[in-house]
């Protein structure tokens, strides 16, 4: 059974240009409109930070804290399957705390699966055509829900990878500490490779149907993980040891899952290199729908969907596909747009929908 999951009350303080906002969203569709630069994306970003501990557009906390304020704060009452909880995030320039029902959460990977959320912002339209990093992030977001332990492997792997490179840069390929780092890398890297294989297979399963619904009929889609590591720890360790001289010259590790890619092929040709721009955008949208589907199934709840201003970037046909998705998914959805008049949706009952406006960081209920 899949549980209903909704934000019931949201309070935001000193987050970007939102000085103070309180809103009671509707259970299905929440439309957030306003002119450019007034705070629409910031509102979605605040919700995303609350649910995942990270922003989808900033690397540092300091960027989201309102200029002149000490801390940004986001709180929400969340109801899942009839049970209510309060989640709260406080971000300071050098520290961030997350708490649920007053209890502080120490492990961010556990926090990130508590309230599942999927975001789609204009930058995601390049998911299929852009650098592999975007597709790896998607893989890892899904893996977090399928195999939560993967977050620990990833963290330990990344730390050891940095340390190994530092040893290589500073002391060269014979540095004595390299053996220990490479043993650690082999253990966590091979585990990560196995998780990525399983996750890619799951995404491929979900991507087929979502692509078929949105793309021209008859297009064949293949999805495969191009693994740059090995699922076998011993092979992994040997490959790293052999790559030391190359990695000194490159200044980075040439072997390992940090170089994986989720490759997408349309009608036997690489989507990145050969698909049309329209096909690449459909594939990007379909990847997000696949993420939604995988997370829903793994987590047993309908993830909250955040759609940031996709209407401005899509042609009529693609926009219609997003529209259908909005009407069909049972998730609570937050959509931002500078053009609310496009969102005439008689399928959604008035009590299930709330419209908000954002003007100079002030959020108001419009209807
Ligand atoms: N740390 C900060 N403190 C105060 N204001 C900020 C901070 N960071 C960004 N801003 C401002 O917040 C405003 C809101 O930006 P946001 O991206 O949310 O707008 P938007 O409504 O999504 O616009 P668009 O329609 O162009 O996407 C911008 O004017 C920006 O200059
Ligand atoms: Mg915006």
mmCIF file of C-alpha atoms and ligand atoms in Angstrom:
data_model
loop_
_atom_site.group_PDB
_atom_site.id
_atom_site.type_symbol
_atom_site.label_atom_id
_atom_site.label_comp_id
_atom_site.label_asym_id
_atom_site.label_seq_id
_atom_site.Cartn_x
_atom_site.Cartn_y
_atom_site.Cartn_z
ATOM 1 C CA UNK A 1 0.000 0.000 0.000
ATOM 2 C CA UNK A 2 1.177 3.507 -0.801
ATOM 3 C CA UNK A 3 0.627 6.115 1.900
ATOM 4 C CA UNK A 4 -0.567 9.626 1.276
ATOM 5 C CA UNK A 5 2.048 12.177 2.217
ATOM 6 C CA UNK A 6 1.374 15.905 2.508
ATOM 7 C CA UNK A 7 2.687 19.128 3.924
ATOM 8 C CA UNK A 8 -0.099 20.640 6.004
ATOM 9 C CA UNK A 9 1.489 23.800 7.360
ATOM 10 C CA UNK A 10 4.726 25.423 6.310
ATOM 11 C CA UNK A 11 6.663 28.214 7.998
ATOM 12 C CA UNK A 12 9.754 29.806 6.468
ATOM 13 C CA UNK A 13 12.018 32.473 8.013
ATOM 14 C CA UNK A 14 14.960 34.364 6.523
ATOM 15 C CA UNK A 15 15.348 32.010 3.579
ATOM 16 C CA UNK A 16 16.711 33.973 0.578
ATOM 17 C CA UNK A 17 14.250 36.868 0.001
ATOM 18 C CA UNK A 18 11.480 35.222 2.063
ATOM 19 C CA UNK A 19 11.633 37.058 5.395
ATOM 20 C CA UNK A 20 8.637 35.306 6.927
ATOM 21 C CA UNK A 21 5.990 33.144 5.302
ATOM 22 C CA UNK A 22 3.323 30.799 6.574
ATOM 23 C CA UNK A 23 1.146 28.744 4.331
ATOM 24 C CA UNK A 24 -1.416 25.972 4.544
ATOM 25 C CA UNK A 25 -1.116 24.053 1.290
ATOM 26 C CA UNK A 26 -3.856 21.996 -0.343
ATOM 27 C CA UNK A 27 -3.497 18.201 -0.444
ATOM 28 C CA UNK A 28 -3.033 17.934 -4.242
ATOM 29 C CA UNK A 29 -2.070 20.969 -6.270
ATOM 30 C CA UNK A 30 -0.387 24.116 -5.031
ATOM 31 C CA UNK A 31 0.280 26.728 -7.661
ATOM 32 C CA UNK A 32 2.817 29.405 -6.791
ATOM 33 C CA UNK A 33 2.868 32.371 -9.130
ATOM 34 C CA UNK A 34 4.739 35.650 -9.199
ATOM 35 C CA UNK A 35 7.017 37.741 -11.359
ATOM 36 C CA UNK A 36 10.670 36.951 -11.999
ATOM 37 C CA UNK A 37 12.937 37.286 -9.004
ATOM 38 C CA UNK A 38 10.154 37.453 -6.382
ATOM 39 C CA UNK A 39 10.860 34.172 -4.596
ATOM 40 C CA UNK A 40 8.995 31.297 -6.304
ATOM 41 C CA UNK A 41 11.998 29.025 -6.665
ATOM 42 C CA UNK A 42 13.136 30.005 -3.167
ATOM 43 C CA UNK A 43 9.886 28.638 -1.743
ATOM 44 C CA UNK A 44 10.410 25.259 -3.456
ATOM 45 C CA UNK A 45 14.067 25.297 -2.480
ATOM 46 C CA UNK A 46 13.131 25.772 1.183
ATOM 47 C CA UNK A 47 10.837 22.721 1.031
ATOM 48 C CA UNK A 48 13.551 20.697 -0.698
ATOM 49 C CA UNK A 49 16.141 21.650 1.930
ATOM 50 C CA UNK A 50 13.729 20.696 4.697
ATOM 51 C CA UNK A 51 13.186 17.249 3.174
ATOM 52 C CA UNK A 52 16.664 16.400 1.903
ATOM 53 C CA UNK A 53 19.057 18.636 3.934
ATOM 54 C CA UNK A 54 20.435 19.986 0.639
ATOM 55 C CA UNK A 55 19.540 22.657 -1.870
ATOM 56 C CA UNK A 56 19.032 21.810 -5.535
ATOM 57 C CA UNK A 57 20.825 24.997 -6.597
ATOM 58 C CA UNK A 58 23.269 26.066 -3.876
ATOM 59 C CA UNK A 59 26.394 24.366 -2.555
ATOM 60 C CA UNK A 60 26.695 26.356 0.641
ATOM 61 C CA UNK A 61 24.197 27.131 3.419
ATOM 62 C CA UNK A 62 25.335 30.725 3.488
ATOM 63 C CA UNK A 63 23.840 31.303 0.041
ATOM 64 C CA UNK A 64 20.278 30.618 1.199
ATOM 65 C CA UNK A 65 20.415 32.483 4.504
ATOM 66 C CA UNK A 66 18.838 35.889 4.038
ATOM 67 C CA UNK A 67 21.454 38.600 3.770
ATOM 68 C CA UNK A 68 21.869 40.123 7.223
ATOM 69 C CA UNK A 69 20.103 37.258 9.072
ATOM 70 C CA UNK A 70 21.845 34.801 11.416
ATOM 71 C CA UNK A 71 19.939 31.713 10.368
ATOM 72 C CA UNK A 72 17.366 30.478 7.895
ATOM 73 C CA UNK A 73 14.562 28.368 9.355
ATOM 74 C CA UNK A 74 12.042 26.062 7.753
ATOM 75 C CA UNK A 75 9.386 24.120 9.618
ATOM 76 C CA UNK A 76 6.459 22.020 8.502
ATOM 77 C CA UNK A 77 3.721 19.798 9.777
ATOM 78 C CA UNK A 78 3.779 16.682 7.646
ATOM 79 C CA UNK A 79 1.077 14.054 7.566
ATOM 80 C CA UNK A 80 1.900 10.570 6.302
ATOM 81 C CA UNK A 81 -0.701 7.805 6.268
ATOM 82 C CA UNK A 82 -2.754 9.731 8.843
ATOM 83 C CA UNK A 83 0.165 10.241 11.241
ATOM 84 C CA UNK A 84 1.480 13.711 11.897
ATOM 85 C CA UNK A 85 5.065 14.887 12.499
ATOM 86 C CA UNK A 86 6.837 18.238 12.759
ATOM 87 C CA UNK A 87 10.081 18.638 10.815
ATOM 88 C CA UNK A 88 12.380 21.571 11.272
ATOM 89 C CA UNK A 89 15.613 22.779 9.697
ATOM 90 C CA UNK A 90 17.845 25.574 10.961
ATOM 91 C CA UNK A 91 20.699 26.655 8.697
ATOM 92 C CA UNK A 92 23.554 28.816 9.951
ATOM 93 C CA UNK A 93 26.642 29.743 7.928
ATOM 94 C CA UNK A 94 28.720 26.918 9.392
ATOM 95 C CA UNK A 95 26.159 24.583 10.922
ATOM 96 C CA UNK A 96 22.783 23.100 10.156
ATOM 97 C CA UNK A 97 20.410 21.192 12.394
ATOM 98 C CA UNK A 98 17.467 19.028 11.498
ATOM 99 C CA UNK A 99 14.869 17.816 13.953
ATOM 100 C CA UNK A 100 11.707 15.750 13.856
ATOM 101 C CA UNK A 101 9.174 16.225 16.659
ATOM 102 C CA UNK A 102 11.803 18.110 18.645
ATOM 103 C CA UNK A 103 14.451 15.367 18.373
ATOM 104 C CA UNK A 104 17.621 16.271 16.576
ATOM 105 C CA UNK A 105 18.630 13.926 13.761
ATOM 106 C CA UNK A 106 22.341 13.166 13.519
ATOM 107 C CA UNK A 107 22.452 11.134 10.335
ATOM 108 C CA UNK A 108 21.615 13.171 7.255
ATOM 109 C CA UNK A 109 21.123 10.100 5.063
ATOM 110 C CA UNK A 110 18.346 8.947 7.430
ATOM 111 C CA UNK A 111 16.840 12.429 7.318
ATOM 112 C CA UNK A 112 16.841 12.454 3.519
ATOM 113 C CA UNK A 113 14.480 9.462 3.248
ATOM 114 C CA UNK A 114 12.040 10.639 5.913
ATOM 115 C CA UNK A 115 9.910 12.804 3.642
ATOM 116 C CA UNK A 116 10.498 11.773 0.023
ATOM 117 C CA UNK A 117 10.478 14.612 -2.463
ATOM 118 C CA UNK A 118 11.248 14.828 -6.166
ATOM 119 C CA UNK A 119 12.153 18.146 -7.751
ATOM 120 C CA UNK A 120 12.097 19.131 -11.387
ATOM 121 C CA UNK A 121 13.641 22.493 -12.246
ATOM 122 C CA UNK A 122 14.570 24.035 -15.599
ATOM 123 C CA UNK A 123 18.190 22.812 -15.285
ATOM 124 C CA UNK A 124 16.869 19.235 -15.223
ATOM 125 C CA UNK A 125 15.772 19.564 -18.839
ATOM 126 C CA UNK A 126 19.420 18.865 -19.644
ATOM 127 C CA UNK A 127 19.455 15.628 -17.601
ATOM 128 C CA UNK A 128 19.570 13.427 -20.700
ATOM 129 C CA UNK A 129 21.897 15.634 -22.766
ATOM 130 C CA UNK A 130 24.156 17.190 -20.118
ATOM 131 C CA UNK A 131 27.145 15.932 -18.109
ATOM 132 C CA UNK A 132 27.067 12.480 -16.476
ATOM 133 C CA UNK A 133 27.073 14.094 -13.009
ATOM 134 C CA UNK A 134 23.335 14.905 -13.243
ATOM 135 C CA UNK A 135 22.482 11.294 -14.076
ATOM 136 C CA UNK A 136 24.761 9.976 -11.297
ATOM 137 C CA UNK A 137 22.957 12.243 -8.807
ATOM 138 C CA UNK A 138 19.643 10.814 -9.964
ATOM 139 C CA UNK A 139 21.008 7.261 -9.587
ATOM 140 C CA UNK A 140 22.219 8.009 -6.069
ATOM 141 C CA UNK A 141 18.947 9.689 -5.026
ATOM 142 C CA UNK A 142 17.050 6.579 -6.060
ATOM 143 C CA UNK A 143 19.675 4.293 -4.467
ATOM 144 C CA UNK A 144 19.216 6.123 -1.180
ATOM 145 C CA UNK A 145 15.630 4.826 -1.048
ATOM 146 C CA UNK A 146 16.292 1.384 -2.539
ATOM 147 C CA UNK A 147 19.370 0.640 -0.422
ATOM 148 C CA UNK A 148 19.815 3.225 2.348
ATOM 149 C CA UNK A 149 23.216 1.785 3.349
ATOM 150 C CA UNK A 150 24.563 3.007 -0.017
ATOM 151 C CA UNK A 151 24.769 6.529 1.449
ATOM 152 C CA UNK A 152 27.404 5.329 3.952
ATOM 153 C CA UNK A 153 29.404 3.573 1.251
ATOM 154 C CA UNK A 154 29.288 6.709 -0.900
ATOM 155 C CA UNK A 155 30.419 8.984 1.916
ATOM 156 C CA UNK A 156 33.314 6.729 2.935
ATOM 157 C CA UNK A 157 34.290 6.224 -0.679
ATOM 158 C CA UNK A 158 34.384 9.977 -1.363
ATOM 159 C CA UNK A 159 36.462 10.673 1.741
ATOM 160 C CA UNK A 160 38.992 7.942 0.912
ATOM 161 C CA UNK A 161 39.128 9.099 -2.711
ATOM 162 C CA UNK A 162 40.129 12.619 -1.648
ATOM 163 C CA UNK A 163 42.741 11.297 0.782
ATOM 164 C CA UNK A 164 44.252 8.953 -1.812
ATOM 165 C CA UNK A 165 44.524 11.758 -4.353
ATOM 166 C CA UNK A 166 46.135 14.039 -1.785
ATOM 167 C CA UNK A 167 48.701 11.335 -0.966
ATOM 168 C CA UNK A 168 49.382 10.808 -4.685
ATOM 169 C CA UNK A 169 49.749 14.557 -5.341
ATOM 170 C CA UNK A 170 51.970 15.186 -2.337
ATOM 171 C CA UNK A 171 54.055 12.008 -2.108
ATOM 172 C CA UNK A 172 53.673 10.219 -5.435
ATOM 173 C CA UNK A 173 52.725 6.637 -6.435
ATOM 174 C CA UNK A 174 54.945 5.009 -3.774
ATOM 175 C CA UNK A 175 53.386 6.783 -0.792
ATOM 176 C CA UNK A 176 53.034 4.107 1.947
ATOM 177 C CA UNK A 177 49.494 5.119 2.992
ATOM 178 C CA UNK A 178 48.092 4.419 -0.497
ATOM 179 C CA UNK A 179 47.558 0.687 0.213
ATOM 180 C CA UNK A 180 45.239 1.444 3.130
ATOM 181 C CA UNK A 181 43.226 4.025 1.165
ATOM 182 C CA UNK A 182 42.893 1.704 -1.800
ATOM 183 C CA UNK A 183 41.666 -1.179 0.383
ATOM 184 C CA UNK A 184 38.970 1.139 1.754
ATOM 185 C CA UNK A 185 38.124 2.419 -1.723
ATOM 186 C CA UNK A 186 37.867 -1.127 -3.053
ATOM 187 C CA UNK A 187 35.473 -2.190 -0.302
ATOM 188 C CA UNK A 188 33.116 0.808 -0.512
ATOM 189 C CA UNK A 189 33.588 1.408 -4.239
ATOM 190 C CA UNK A 190 32.708 -2.193 -5.166
ATOM 191 C CA UNK A 191 29.601 -2.006 -2.922
ATOM 192 C CA UNK A 192 28.640 1.251 -4.631
ATOM 193 C CA UNK A 193 29.085 -0.341 -8.057
ATOM 194 C CA UNK A 194 26.780 -3.218 -7.088
ATOM 195 C CA UNK A 195 24.141 -0.786 -5.800
ATOM 196 C CA UNK A 196 24.404 1.345 -8.936
ATOM 197 C CA UNK A 197 23.882 -1.748 -11.134
ATOM 198 C CA UNK A 198 20.711 -2.684 -9.272
ATOM 199 C CA UNK A 199 19.481 0.903 -9.210
ATOM 200 C CA UNK A 200 20.106 1.403 -12.933
ATOM 201 C CA UNK A 201 18.119 -1.772 -13.655
ATOM 202 C CA UNK A 202 15.231 -0.462 -11.554
ATOM 203 C CA UNK A 203 15.321 2.953 -13.262
ATOM 204 C CA UNK A 204 15.398 1.270 -16.678
ATOM 205 C CA UNK A 205 12.249 -0.664 -15.747
ATOM 206 C CA UNK A 206 10.416 2.504 -14.754
ATOM 207 C CA UNK A 207 11.806 4.672 -17.554
ATOM 208 C CA UNK A 208 10.496 2.515 -20.421
ATOM 209 C CA UNK A 209 6.792 3.118 -19.746
ATOM 210 C CA UNK A 210 7.203 6.797 -18.793
ATOM 211 C CA UNK A 211 9.186 7.512 -21.980
ATOM 212 C CA UNK A 212 6.666 5.637 -24.094
ATOM 213 C CA UNK A 213 3.812 7.743 -22.732
ATOM 214 C CA UNK A 214 5.510 11.026 -23.610
ATOM 215 C CA UNK A 215 7.601 10.354 -26.724
ATOM 216 C CA UNK A 216 6.596 9.675 -30.305
ATOM 217 C CA UNK A 217 5.326 6.087 -30.591
ATOM 218 C CA UNK A 218 7.713 3.424 -31.821
ATOM 219 C CA UNK A 219 10.961 4.911 -30.477
ATOM 220 C CA UNK A 220 13.137 2.260 -28.872
ATOM 221 C CA UNK A 221 14.815 3.181 -25.609
ATOM 222 C CA UNK A 222 17.769 1.361 -24.032
ATOM 223 C CA UNK A 223 19.226 2.234 -20.667
ATOM 224 C CA UNK A 224 22.497 0.903 -19.317
ATOM 225 C CA UNK A 225 24.983 1.761 -16.665
ATOM 226 C CA UNK A 226 28.437 2.481 -18.020
ATOM 227 C CA UNK A 227 30.405 1.398 -14.975
ATOM 228 C CA UNK A 228 33.874 2.858 -14.509
ATOM 229 C CA UNK A 229 34.573 0.669 -11.472
ATOM 230 C CA UNK A 230 34.155 -2.987 -10.569
ATOM 231 C CA UNK A 231 31.718 -4.827 -8.293
ATOM 232 C CA UNK A 232 34.601 -7.090 -7.232
ATOM 233 C CA UNK A 233 36.705 -5.575 -4.401
ATOM 234 C CA UNK A 234 39.895 -7.415 -5.386
ATOM 235 C CA UNK A 235 39.694 -6.315 -9.038
ATOM 236 C CA UNK A 236 38.866 -2.823 -7.837
ATOM 237 C CA UNK A 237 41.930 -2.680 -5.583
ATOM 238 C CA UNK A 238 44.285 -3.967 -8.275
ATOM 239 C CA UNK A 239 42.930 -1.494 -10.848
ATOM 240 C CA UNK A 240 43.545 1.387 -8.445
ATOM 241 C CA UNK A 241 47.111 0.266 -7.699
ATOM 242 C CA UNK A 242 47.869 0.014 -11.421
ATOM 243 C CA UNK A 243 46.351 3.412 -12.134
ATOM 244 C CA UNK A 244 48.548 5.315 -9.656
ATOM 245 C CA UNK A 245 50.991 6.812 -12.214
ATOM 246 C CA UNK A 246 48.136 7.848 -14.525
ATOM 247 C CA UNK A 247 46.186 9.342 -11.623
ATOM 248 C CA UNK A 248 49.184 11.426 -10.541
ATOM 249 C CA UNK A 249 49.386 12.909 -14.028
ATOM 250 C CA UNK A 250 45.608 13.465 -14.312
ATOM 251 C CA UNK A 251 45.261 14.854 -10.797
ATOM 252 C CA UNK A 252 42.191 12.633 -10.247
ATOM 253 C CA UNK A 253 41.237 8.964 -10.082
ATOM 254 C CA UNK A 254 40.633 7.374 -13.470
ATOM 255 C CA UNK A 255 38.994 4.228 -12.093
ATOM 256 C CA UNK A 256 35.834 4.051 -9.984
ATOM 257 C CA UNK A 257 32.121 4.888 -9.845
ATOM 258 C CA UNK A 258 32.777 8.652 -9.690
ATOM 259 C CA UNK A 259 33.107 8.284 -13.473
ATOM 260 C CA UNK A 260 29.978 6.135 -14.048
ATOM 261 C CA UNK A 261 27.318 7.206 -16.476
ATOM 262 C CA UNK A 262 23.730 6.156 -16.969
ATOM 263 C CA UNK A 263 23.723 5.834 -20.736
ATOM 264 C CA UNK A 264 20.529 6.362 -22.689
ATOM 265 C CA UNK A 265 20.081 5.126 -26.249
ATOM 266 C CA UNK A 266 17.191 6.054 -28.531
ATOM 267 C CA UNK A 267 16.754 3.792 -31.566
ATOM 268 C CA UNK A 268 20.256 2.431 -31.085
ATOM 269 C CA UNK A 269 21.978 5.835 -30.928
ATOM 270 C CA UNK A 270 23.343 7.681 -27.927
ATOM 271 C CA UNK A 271 20.686 10.140 -26.730
ATOM 272 C CA UNK A 272 23.371 12.593 -25.632
ATOM 273 C CA UNK A 273 25.027 12.780 -29.011
ATOM 274 C CA UNK A 274 22.275 12.016 -31.513
ATOM 275 C CA UNK A 275 18.770 12.582 -30.116
ATOM 276 C CA UNK A 276 16.893 15.732 -31.114
ATOM 277 C CA UNK A 277 16.489 18.449 -28.522
ATOM 278 C CA UNK A 278 12.806 17.569 -28.167
ATOM 279 C CA UNK A 279 13.621 13.883 -27.595
ATOM 280 C CA UNK A 280 16.275 14.813 -25.038
ATOM 281 C CA UNK A 281 13.765 16.939 -23.125
ATOM 282 C CA UNK A 282 11.161 14.173 -23.160
ATOM 283 C CA UNK A 283 13.819 11.760 -21.906
ATOM 284 C CA UNK A 284 14.752 14.172 -19.126
ATOM 285 C CA UNK A 285 11.131 14.494 -18.044
ATOM 286 C CA UNK A 286 10.706 10.720 -18.288
ATOM 287 C CA UNK A 287 13.786 10.221 -16.079
ATOM 288 C CA UNK A 288 12.176 12.372 -13.393
ATOM 289 C CA UNK A 289 8.915 10.433 -13.650
ATOM 290 C CA UNK A 290 10.962 7.237 -13.304
ATOM 291 C CA UNK A 291 12.615 8.694 -10.182
ATOM 292 C CA UNK A 292 9.172 9.480 -8.757
ATOM 293 C CA UNK A 293 8.011 5.952 -9.497
ATOM 294 C CA UNK A 294 11.101 4.241 -8.029
ATOM 295 C CA UNK A 295 11.053 6.357 -4.869
ATOM 296 C CA UNK A 296 7.314 5.815 -4.410
ATOM 297 C CA UNK A 297 7.695 2.072 -4.663
ATOM 298 C CA UNK A 298 10.764 1.817 -2.450
ATOM 299 C CA UNK A 299 9.478 4.205 0.208
ATOM 300 C CA UNK A 300 5.806 3.144 0.174
ATOM 301 C CA UNK A 301 4.560 6.754 0.041
ATOM 302 C CA UNK A 302 3.742 9.205 -2.721
ATOM 303 C CA UNK A 303 6.728 11.577 -2.907
ATOM 304 C CA UNK A 304 5.964 15.288 -2.841
ATOM 305 C CA UNK A 305 6.590 16.733 -6.291
ATOM 306 C CA UNK A 306 8.188 20.151 -6.751
ATOM 307 C CA UNK A 307 7.983 21.523 -10.297
ATOM 308 C CA UNK A 308 9.866 24.738 -10.807
ATOM 309 C CA UNK A 309 8.711 26.831 -13.735
ATOM 310 C CA UNK A 310 8.865 24.146 -16.393
ATOM 311 C CA UNK A 311 6.153 25.878 -18.436
ATOM 312 C CA UNK A 312 8.574 28.583 -19.605
ATOM 313 C CA UNK A 313 10.998 26.078 -21.086
ATOM 314 C CA UNK A 314 8.674 23.593 -22.760
ATOM 315 C CA UNK A 315 6.859 23.605 -26.072
ATOM 316 C CA UNK A 316 3.099 22.972 -26.171
ATOM 317 C CA UNK A 317 3.382 19.211 -26.614
ATOM 318 C CA UNK A 318 5.852 18.716 -23.763
ATOM 319 C CA UNK A 319 3.873 21.050 -21.542
ATOM 320 C CA UNK A 320 0.758 18.960 -22.224
ATOM 321 C CA UNK A 321 2.707 15.899 -21.027
ATOM 322 C CA UNK A 322 3.576 17.685 -17.768
ATOM 323 C CA UNK A 323 -0.039 18.741 -17.443
ATOM 324 C CA UNK A 324 -1.226 15.145 -17.780
ATOM 325 C CA UNK A 325 1.313 14.091 -15.187
ATOM 326 C CA UNK A 326 0.021 16.745 -12.766
ATOM 327 C CA UNK A 327 -3.534 15.505 -13.179
ATOM 328 C CA UNK A 328 -2.569 11.839 -12.840
ATOM 329 C CA UNK A 329 -0.064 11.636 -9.992
ATOM 330 C CA UNK A 330 -1.667 11.258 -6.588
ATOM 331 C CA UNK A 331 1.237 13.182 -4.992
ATOM 332 C CA UNK A 332 0.975 16.575 -3.385
ATOM 333 C CA UNK A 333 2.462 18.943 -5.946
ATOM 334 C CA UNK A 334 3.948 22.437 -5.755
ATOM 335 C CA UNK A 335 4.247 24.158 -9.117
ATOM 336 C CA UNK A 336 5.756 27.567 -9.722
ATOM 337 C CA UNK A 337 4.965 29.659 -12.757
ATOM 338 C CA UNK A 338 4.929 33.265 -13.861
ATOM 339 C CA UNK A 339 1.810 32.332 -15.906
ATOM 340 C CA UNK A 340 -0.901 30.904 -13.601
ATOM 341 C CA UNK A 341 -3.558 31.346 -16.317
ATOM 342 C CA UNK A 342 -2.093 28.260 -18.070
ATOM 343 C CA UNK A 343 -3.129 26.012 -15.201
ATOM 344 C CA UNK A 344 -6.846 25.536 -15.777
ATOM 345 C CA UNK A 345 -7.445 22.076 -14.329
ATOM 346 C CA UNK A 346 -11.081 21.103 -13.883
ATOM 347 C CA UNK A 347 -9.972 17.542 -12.974
ATOM 348 C CA UNK A 348 -8.750 18.798 -9.618
ATOM 349 C CA UNK A 349 -11.436 19.585 -7.032
ATOM 350 C CA UNK A 350 -11.325 23.169 -5.666
ATOM 351 C CA UNK A 351 -10.718 21.869 -2.135
ATOM 352 C CA UNK A 352 -7.671 19.941 -3.395
ATOM 353 C CA UNK A 353 -6.069 23.029 -4.889
ATOM 354 C CA UNK A 354 -4.554 26.197 -3.455
ATOM 355 C CA UNK A 355 -3.139 29.155 -5.380
ATOM 356 C CA UNK A 356 -0.462 31.379 -3.882
ATOM 357 C CA UNK A 357 1.268 34.506 -5.085
ATOM 358 C CA UNK A 358 4.793 35.519 -4.188
ATOM 359 C CA UNK A 359 5.640 39.203 -4.303
ATOM 360 C CA UNK A 360 9.003 40.489 -3.038
ATOM 361 C CA UNK A 361 9.328 37.405 -0.818
ATOM 362 C CA UNK A 362 5.825 37.708 0.690
ATOM 363 C CA UNK A 363 3.642 34.632 0.123
ATOM 364 C CA UNK A 364 -0.143 35.099 0.025
ATOM 365 C CA UNK A 365 -3.081 32.835 -0.683
ATOM 366 C CA UNK A 366 -4.717 33.943 -3.916
ATOM 367 C CA UNK A 367 -7.685 31.579 -3.797
HETATM 368 N N1 LIG B 1 20.624 35.060 0.521
HETATM 369 C C1 LIG B 1 19.737 35.906 0.011
HETATM 370 N N2 LIG B 1 19.226 36.917 0.761
HETATM 371 C C2 LIG B 1 18.310 37.751 0.261
HETATM 372 N N3 LIG B 1 17.822 37.685 -0.996
HETATM 373 C C3 LIG B 1 18.299 36.712 -1.780
HETATM 374 C C4 LIG B 1 19.267 35.763 -1.330
HETATM 375 N N4 LIG B 1 19.542 34.908 -2.348
HETATM 376 C C5 LIG B 1 18.787 35.290 -3.384
HETATM 377 N N5 LIG B 1 18.034 36.367 -3.069
HETATM 378 C C6 LIG B 1 17.039 37.054 -3.918
HETATM 379 O O1 LIG B 1 15.869 36.326 -3.847
HETATM 380 C C7 LIG B 1 15.058 36.601 -4.983
HETATM 381 C C8 LIG B 1 14.224 35.432 -5.326
HETATM 382 O O2 LIG B 1 14.840 34.562 -6.220
HETATM 383 P P1 LIG B 1 14.041 33.319 -6.861
HETATM 384 O O3 LIG B 1 15.045 32.608 -7.651
HETATM 385 O O4 LIG B 1 13.324 32.569 -5.806
HETATM 386 O O5 LIG B 1 12.969 34.045 -7.804
HETATM 387 P P2 LIG B 1 11.895 33.429 -8.778
HETATM 388 O O6 LIG B 1 10.566 34.006 -8.370
HETATM 389 O O7 LIG B 1 12.002 31.975 -8.838
HETATM 390 O O8 LIG B 1 12.324 34.088 -10.163
HETATM 391 P P3 LIG B 1 12.305 33.493 -11.671
HETATM 392 O O9 LIG B 1 10.879 33.583 -12.132
HETATM 393 O O10 LIG B 1 13.185 34.438 -12.399
HETATM 394 O O11 LIG B 1 12.830 32.114 -11.630
HETATM 395 C C9 LIG B 1 15.987 37.156 -6.029
HETATM 396 O O12 LIG B 1 15.627 38.491 -6.290
HETATM 397 C C10 LIG B 1 17.365 37.103 -5.386
HETATM 398 O O13 LIG B 1 18.131 38.224 -5.670
HETATM 399 MG MG1 LIG B 2 12.656 30.699 -10.356
#
